mmCIF file of C-alpha atoms in Angstrom:
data_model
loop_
_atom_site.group_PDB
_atom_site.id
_atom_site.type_symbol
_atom_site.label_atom_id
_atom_site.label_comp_id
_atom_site.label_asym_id
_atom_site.label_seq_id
_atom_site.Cartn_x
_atom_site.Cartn_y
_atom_site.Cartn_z
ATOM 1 C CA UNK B 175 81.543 42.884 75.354
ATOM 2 C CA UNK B 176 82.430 42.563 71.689
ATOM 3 C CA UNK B 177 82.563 38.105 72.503
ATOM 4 C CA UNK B 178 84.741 36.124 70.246
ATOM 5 C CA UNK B 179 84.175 33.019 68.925
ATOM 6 C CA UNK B 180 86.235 29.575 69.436
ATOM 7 C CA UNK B 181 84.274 26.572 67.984
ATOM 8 C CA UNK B 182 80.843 25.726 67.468
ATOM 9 C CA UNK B 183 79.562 24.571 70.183
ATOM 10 C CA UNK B 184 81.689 26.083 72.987
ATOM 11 C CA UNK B 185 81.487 29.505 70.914
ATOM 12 C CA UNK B 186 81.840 32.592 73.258
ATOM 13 C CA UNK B 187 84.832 33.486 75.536
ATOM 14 C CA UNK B 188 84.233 35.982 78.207
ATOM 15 C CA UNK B 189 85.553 37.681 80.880
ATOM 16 C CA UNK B 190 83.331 37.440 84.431
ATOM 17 C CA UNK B 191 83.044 41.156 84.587
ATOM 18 C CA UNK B 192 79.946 40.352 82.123
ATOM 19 C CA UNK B 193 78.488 37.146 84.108
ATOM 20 C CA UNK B 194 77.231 38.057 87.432
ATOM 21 C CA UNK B 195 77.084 35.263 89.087
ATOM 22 C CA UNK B 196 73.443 35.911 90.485
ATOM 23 C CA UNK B 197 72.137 34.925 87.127
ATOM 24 C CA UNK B 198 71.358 31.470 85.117
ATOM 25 C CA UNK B 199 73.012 30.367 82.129
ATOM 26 C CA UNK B 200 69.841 30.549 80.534
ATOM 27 C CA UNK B 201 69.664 33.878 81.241
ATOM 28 C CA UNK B 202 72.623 35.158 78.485
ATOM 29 C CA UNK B 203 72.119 35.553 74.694
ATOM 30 C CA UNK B 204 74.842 36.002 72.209
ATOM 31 C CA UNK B 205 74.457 38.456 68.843
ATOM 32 C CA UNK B 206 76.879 37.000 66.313
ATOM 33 C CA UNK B 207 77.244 38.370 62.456
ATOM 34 C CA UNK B 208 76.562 42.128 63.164
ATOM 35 C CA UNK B 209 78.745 45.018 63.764
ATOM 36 C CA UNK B 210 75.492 46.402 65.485
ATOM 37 C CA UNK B 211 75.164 45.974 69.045
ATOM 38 C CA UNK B 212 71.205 45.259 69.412
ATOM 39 C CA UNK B 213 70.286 44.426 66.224
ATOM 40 C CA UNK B 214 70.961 42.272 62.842
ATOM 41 C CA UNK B 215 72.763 38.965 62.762
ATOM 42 C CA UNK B 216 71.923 35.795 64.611
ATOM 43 C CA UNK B 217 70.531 35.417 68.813
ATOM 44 C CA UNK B 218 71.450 32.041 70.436
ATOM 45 C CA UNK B 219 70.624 31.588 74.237
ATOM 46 C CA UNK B 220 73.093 30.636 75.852
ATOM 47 C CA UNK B 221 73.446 26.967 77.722
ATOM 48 C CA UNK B 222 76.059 26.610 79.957
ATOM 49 C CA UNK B 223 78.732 28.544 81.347
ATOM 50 C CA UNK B 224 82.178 27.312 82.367
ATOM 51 C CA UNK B 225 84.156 29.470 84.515
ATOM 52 C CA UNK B 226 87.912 28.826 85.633
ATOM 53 C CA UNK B 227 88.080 27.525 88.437
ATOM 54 C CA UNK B 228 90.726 29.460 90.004
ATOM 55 C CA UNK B 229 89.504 32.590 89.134
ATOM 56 C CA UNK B 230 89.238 35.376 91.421
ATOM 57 C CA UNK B 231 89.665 39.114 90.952
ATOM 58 C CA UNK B 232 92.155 39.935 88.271
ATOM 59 C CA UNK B 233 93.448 36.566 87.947
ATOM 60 C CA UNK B 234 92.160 33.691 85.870
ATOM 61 C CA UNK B 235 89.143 36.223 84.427
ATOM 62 C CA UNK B 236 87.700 34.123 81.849
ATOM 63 C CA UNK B 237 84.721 31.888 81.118
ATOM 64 C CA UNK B 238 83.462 29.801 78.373
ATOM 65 C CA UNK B 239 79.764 30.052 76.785
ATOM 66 C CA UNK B 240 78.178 27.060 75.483
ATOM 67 C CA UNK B 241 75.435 27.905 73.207
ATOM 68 C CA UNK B 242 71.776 25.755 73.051
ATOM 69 C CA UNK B 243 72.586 25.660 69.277
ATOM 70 C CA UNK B 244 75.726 25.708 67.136
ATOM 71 C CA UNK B 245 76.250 28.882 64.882
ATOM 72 C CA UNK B 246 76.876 28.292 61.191
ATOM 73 C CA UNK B 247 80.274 30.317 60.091
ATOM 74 C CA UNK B 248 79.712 32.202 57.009
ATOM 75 C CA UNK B 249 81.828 35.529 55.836
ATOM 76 C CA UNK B 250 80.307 37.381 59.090
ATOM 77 C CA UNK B 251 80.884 34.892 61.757
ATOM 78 C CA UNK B 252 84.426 32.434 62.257
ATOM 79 C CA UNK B 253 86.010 31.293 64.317
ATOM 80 C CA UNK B 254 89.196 32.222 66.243
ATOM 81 C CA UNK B 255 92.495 31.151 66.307
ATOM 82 C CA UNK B 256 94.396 30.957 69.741
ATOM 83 C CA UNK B 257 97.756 31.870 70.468
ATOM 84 C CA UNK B 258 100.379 29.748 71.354
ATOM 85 C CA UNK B 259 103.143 32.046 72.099
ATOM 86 C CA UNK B 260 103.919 35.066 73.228
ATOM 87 C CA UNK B 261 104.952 38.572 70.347
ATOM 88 C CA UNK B 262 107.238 40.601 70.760
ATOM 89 C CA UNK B 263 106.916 44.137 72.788
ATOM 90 C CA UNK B 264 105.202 46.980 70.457
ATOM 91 C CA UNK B 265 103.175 44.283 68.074
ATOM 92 C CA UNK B 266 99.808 46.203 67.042
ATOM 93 C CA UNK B 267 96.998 44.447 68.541
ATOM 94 C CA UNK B 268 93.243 45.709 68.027
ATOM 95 C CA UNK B 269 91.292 45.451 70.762
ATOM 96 C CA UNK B 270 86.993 45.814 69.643
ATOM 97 C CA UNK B 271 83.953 46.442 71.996
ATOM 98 C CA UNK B 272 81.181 48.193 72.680
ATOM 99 C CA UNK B 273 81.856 49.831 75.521
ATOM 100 C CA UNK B 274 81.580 53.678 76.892
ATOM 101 C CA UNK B 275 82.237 56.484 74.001
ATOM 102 C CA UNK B 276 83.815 60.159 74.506
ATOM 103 C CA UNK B 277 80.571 61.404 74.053
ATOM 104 C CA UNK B 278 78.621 59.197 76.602
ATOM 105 C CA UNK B 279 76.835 56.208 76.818
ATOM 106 C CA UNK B 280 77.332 53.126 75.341
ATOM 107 C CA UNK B 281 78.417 52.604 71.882
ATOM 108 C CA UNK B 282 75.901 50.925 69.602
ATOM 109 C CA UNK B 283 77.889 50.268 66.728
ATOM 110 C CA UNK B 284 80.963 47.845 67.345
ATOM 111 C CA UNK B 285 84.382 50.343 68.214
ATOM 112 C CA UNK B 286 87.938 49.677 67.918
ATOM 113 C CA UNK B 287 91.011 50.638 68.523
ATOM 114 C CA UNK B 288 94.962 49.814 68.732
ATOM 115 C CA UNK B 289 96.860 48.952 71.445
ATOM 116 C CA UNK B 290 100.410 47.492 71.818
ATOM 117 C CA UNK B 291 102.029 44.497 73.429
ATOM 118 C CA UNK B 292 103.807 44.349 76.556
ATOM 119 C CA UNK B 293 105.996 41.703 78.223
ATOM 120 C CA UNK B 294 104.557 40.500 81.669
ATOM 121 C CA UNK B 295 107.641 41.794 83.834
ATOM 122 C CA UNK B 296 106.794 45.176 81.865
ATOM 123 C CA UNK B 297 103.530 45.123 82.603
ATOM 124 C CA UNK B 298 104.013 44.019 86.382
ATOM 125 C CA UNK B 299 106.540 47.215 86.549
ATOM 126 C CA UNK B 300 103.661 49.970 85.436
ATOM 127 C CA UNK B 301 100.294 48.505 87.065
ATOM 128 C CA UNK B 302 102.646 47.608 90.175
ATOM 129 C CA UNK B 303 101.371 44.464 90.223
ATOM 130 C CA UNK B 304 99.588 41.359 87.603
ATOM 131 C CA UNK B 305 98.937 38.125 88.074
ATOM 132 C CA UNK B 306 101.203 35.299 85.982
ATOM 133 C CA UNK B 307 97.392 34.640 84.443
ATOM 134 C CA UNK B 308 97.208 38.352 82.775
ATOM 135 C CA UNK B 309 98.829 40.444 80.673
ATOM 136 C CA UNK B 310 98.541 44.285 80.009
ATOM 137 C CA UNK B 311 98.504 46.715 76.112
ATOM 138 C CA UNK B 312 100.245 49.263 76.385
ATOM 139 C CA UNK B 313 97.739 52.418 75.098
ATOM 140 C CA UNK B 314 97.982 56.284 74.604
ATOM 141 C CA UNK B 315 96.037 58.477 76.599
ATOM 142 C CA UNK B 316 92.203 58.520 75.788
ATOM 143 C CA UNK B 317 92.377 55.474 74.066
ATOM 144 C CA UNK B 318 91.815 51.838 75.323
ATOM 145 C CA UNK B 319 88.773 50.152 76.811
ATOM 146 C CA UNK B 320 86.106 51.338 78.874
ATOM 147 C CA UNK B 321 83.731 50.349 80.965
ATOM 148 C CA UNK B 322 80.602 47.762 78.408
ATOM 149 C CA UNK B 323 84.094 46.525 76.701
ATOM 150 C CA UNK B 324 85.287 43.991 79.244
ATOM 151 C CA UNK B 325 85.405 40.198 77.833
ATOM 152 C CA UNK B 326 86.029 41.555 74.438
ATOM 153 C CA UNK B 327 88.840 40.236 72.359
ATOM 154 C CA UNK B 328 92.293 41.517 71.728
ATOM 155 C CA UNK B 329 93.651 40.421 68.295
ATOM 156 C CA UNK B 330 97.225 40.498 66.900
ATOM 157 C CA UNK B 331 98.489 39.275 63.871
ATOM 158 C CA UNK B 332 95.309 37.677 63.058
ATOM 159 C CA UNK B 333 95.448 35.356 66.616
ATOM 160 C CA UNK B 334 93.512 35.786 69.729
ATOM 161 C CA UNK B 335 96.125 37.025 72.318
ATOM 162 C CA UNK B 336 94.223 38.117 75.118
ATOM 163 C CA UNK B 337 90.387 38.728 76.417
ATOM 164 C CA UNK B 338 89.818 42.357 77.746
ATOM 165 C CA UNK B 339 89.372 42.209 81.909
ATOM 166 C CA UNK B 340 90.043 45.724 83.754
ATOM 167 C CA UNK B 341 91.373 49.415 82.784
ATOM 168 C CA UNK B 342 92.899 51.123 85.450
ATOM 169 C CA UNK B 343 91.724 55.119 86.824
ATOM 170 C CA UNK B 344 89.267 55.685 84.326
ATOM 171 C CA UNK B 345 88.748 55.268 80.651
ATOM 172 C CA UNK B 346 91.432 57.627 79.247
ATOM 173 C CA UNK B 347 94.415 56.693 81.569
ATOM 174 C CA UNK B 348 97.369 56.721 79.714
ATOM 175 C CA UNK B 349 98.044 53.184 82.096
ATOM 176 C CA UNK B 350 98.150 49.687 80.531
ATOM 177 C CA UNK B 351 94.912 48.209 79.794
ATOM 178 C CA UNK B 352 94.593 44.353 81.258
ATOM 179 C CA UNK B 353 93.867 41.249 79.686
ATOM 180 C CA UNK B 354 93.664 37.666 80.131
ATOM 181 C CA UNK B 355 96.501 36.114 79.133
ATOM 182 C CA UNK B 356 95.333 33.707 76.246
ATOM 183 C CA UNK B 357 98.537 31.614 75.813
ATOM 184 C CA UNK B 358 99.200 31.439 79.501
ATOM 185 C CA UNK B 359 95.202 29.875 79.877
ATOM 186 C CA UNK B 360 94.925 28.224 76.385
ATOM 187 C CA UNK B 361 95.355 24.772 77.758
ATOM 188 C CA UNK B 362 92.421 25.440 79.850
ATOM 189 C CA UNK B 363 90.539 26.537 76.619
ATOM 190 C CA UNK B 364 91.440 23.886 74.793
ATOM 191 C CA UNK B 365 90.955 21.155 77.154
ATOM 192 C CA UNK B 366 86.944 22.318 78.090
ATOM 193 C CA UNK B 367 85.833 23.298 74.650
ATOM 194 C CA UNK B 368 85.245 20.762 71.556
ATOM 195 C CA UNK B 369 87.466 18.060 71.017
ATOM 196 C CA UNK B 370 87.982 18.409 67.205
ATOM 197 C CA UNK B 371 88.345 22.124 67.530
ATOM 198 C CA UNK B 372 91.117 23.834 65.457
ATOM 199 C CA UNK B 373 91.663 27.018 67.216
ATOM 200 C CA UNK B 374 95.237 27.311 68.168
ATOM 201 C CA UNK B 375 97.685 29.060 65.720
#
């Protein structure tokens, strides 16, 4: 969870770990503005989904979330900026979610944490295999996301880099995390959200 915004009107990116497809667009609400996961900010219901078309399992996980109303940015919610290349191995990125805590459960109040970047052939090398579509943070032991924080955003240097998708073993593996890869699918972003949207870096 933990959804970041891109524009307006197309305002949520996802992962499809947290849209079954079973359900209706109409059937999603976004919380923007809070830090709390069931309460303050604003609700919008959500009005259309787009999902990549080649997506399948671990490759091409992402979606995009029009909203029935457009958001107003204020110092709480803004938009994102995408990035258009790759950073170099070891840049901090913080990943944010509400996923499972130590101490059980679901977290209600947003977490977050620190995980570094890794270049693809990397990446390939310690999850044995990843799609050209994803990319992996490299994490300590007990830290990383966990199951509640897929689809959440992984920020470095102040750019959206990558959109949380799968952990490997369980929530404390000291494995890579994965992620889709933002600058591999930007054009995709780009080209099915609004037009006059300023969101690459």
């Amino acid at each position: 969870m933990g959804k970041l915004l891109l524009s307006i009107k197309f305002s949520s990116i996802s992962s499809l770990d947290d849209l079954p497809y079973r359900y209706s667009p109409s059937d999603y609400w976004i919380r923007a503005g809070t830090v709390k996961f069931n309460t303050g900010g604003v609700v919008i219901q959500v009005a259309e989904v787009k999902i990549h078309p080649l997506h399948s399992d671990f490759n091409y996980d992402i979606a995009l979330l029009r909203l029935s109303s457009p958001l107003s940015f204020n110092d709480k919610i803004k938009p994102v900026l995408l990035a258009s290349t790759d950073l170099p191995d070891g840049t901090p990125t913080i990943i944010t979610g509400w996923g499972g805590v130590s101490s059980g459960g679901l977290a209600d109040q947003l977490q977050y944490n620190t995980e570094y970047t890794l270049n693809h052939d990397t990446c390939v090398k310690r999850l044995n295999t990843l799609a050209d579509s994803m990319r992996c943070l490299d994490k300590s032991a007990g830290n990383g996301i966990c199951g509640g924080d897929f689809g959440g955003p992984a920020v470095a240097n102040g750019v959206l880099i990558g959109i949380s998708s799968f952990g490997v073993n369980d929530c404390g593996s000291s494995l890579p995390n994965g992620f889709t890869d933002v600058v591999y699918t930007r054009d995709w972003i780009r080209a099915n959200s609004d037009a006059d949207c300023s969101c690459s870096a």
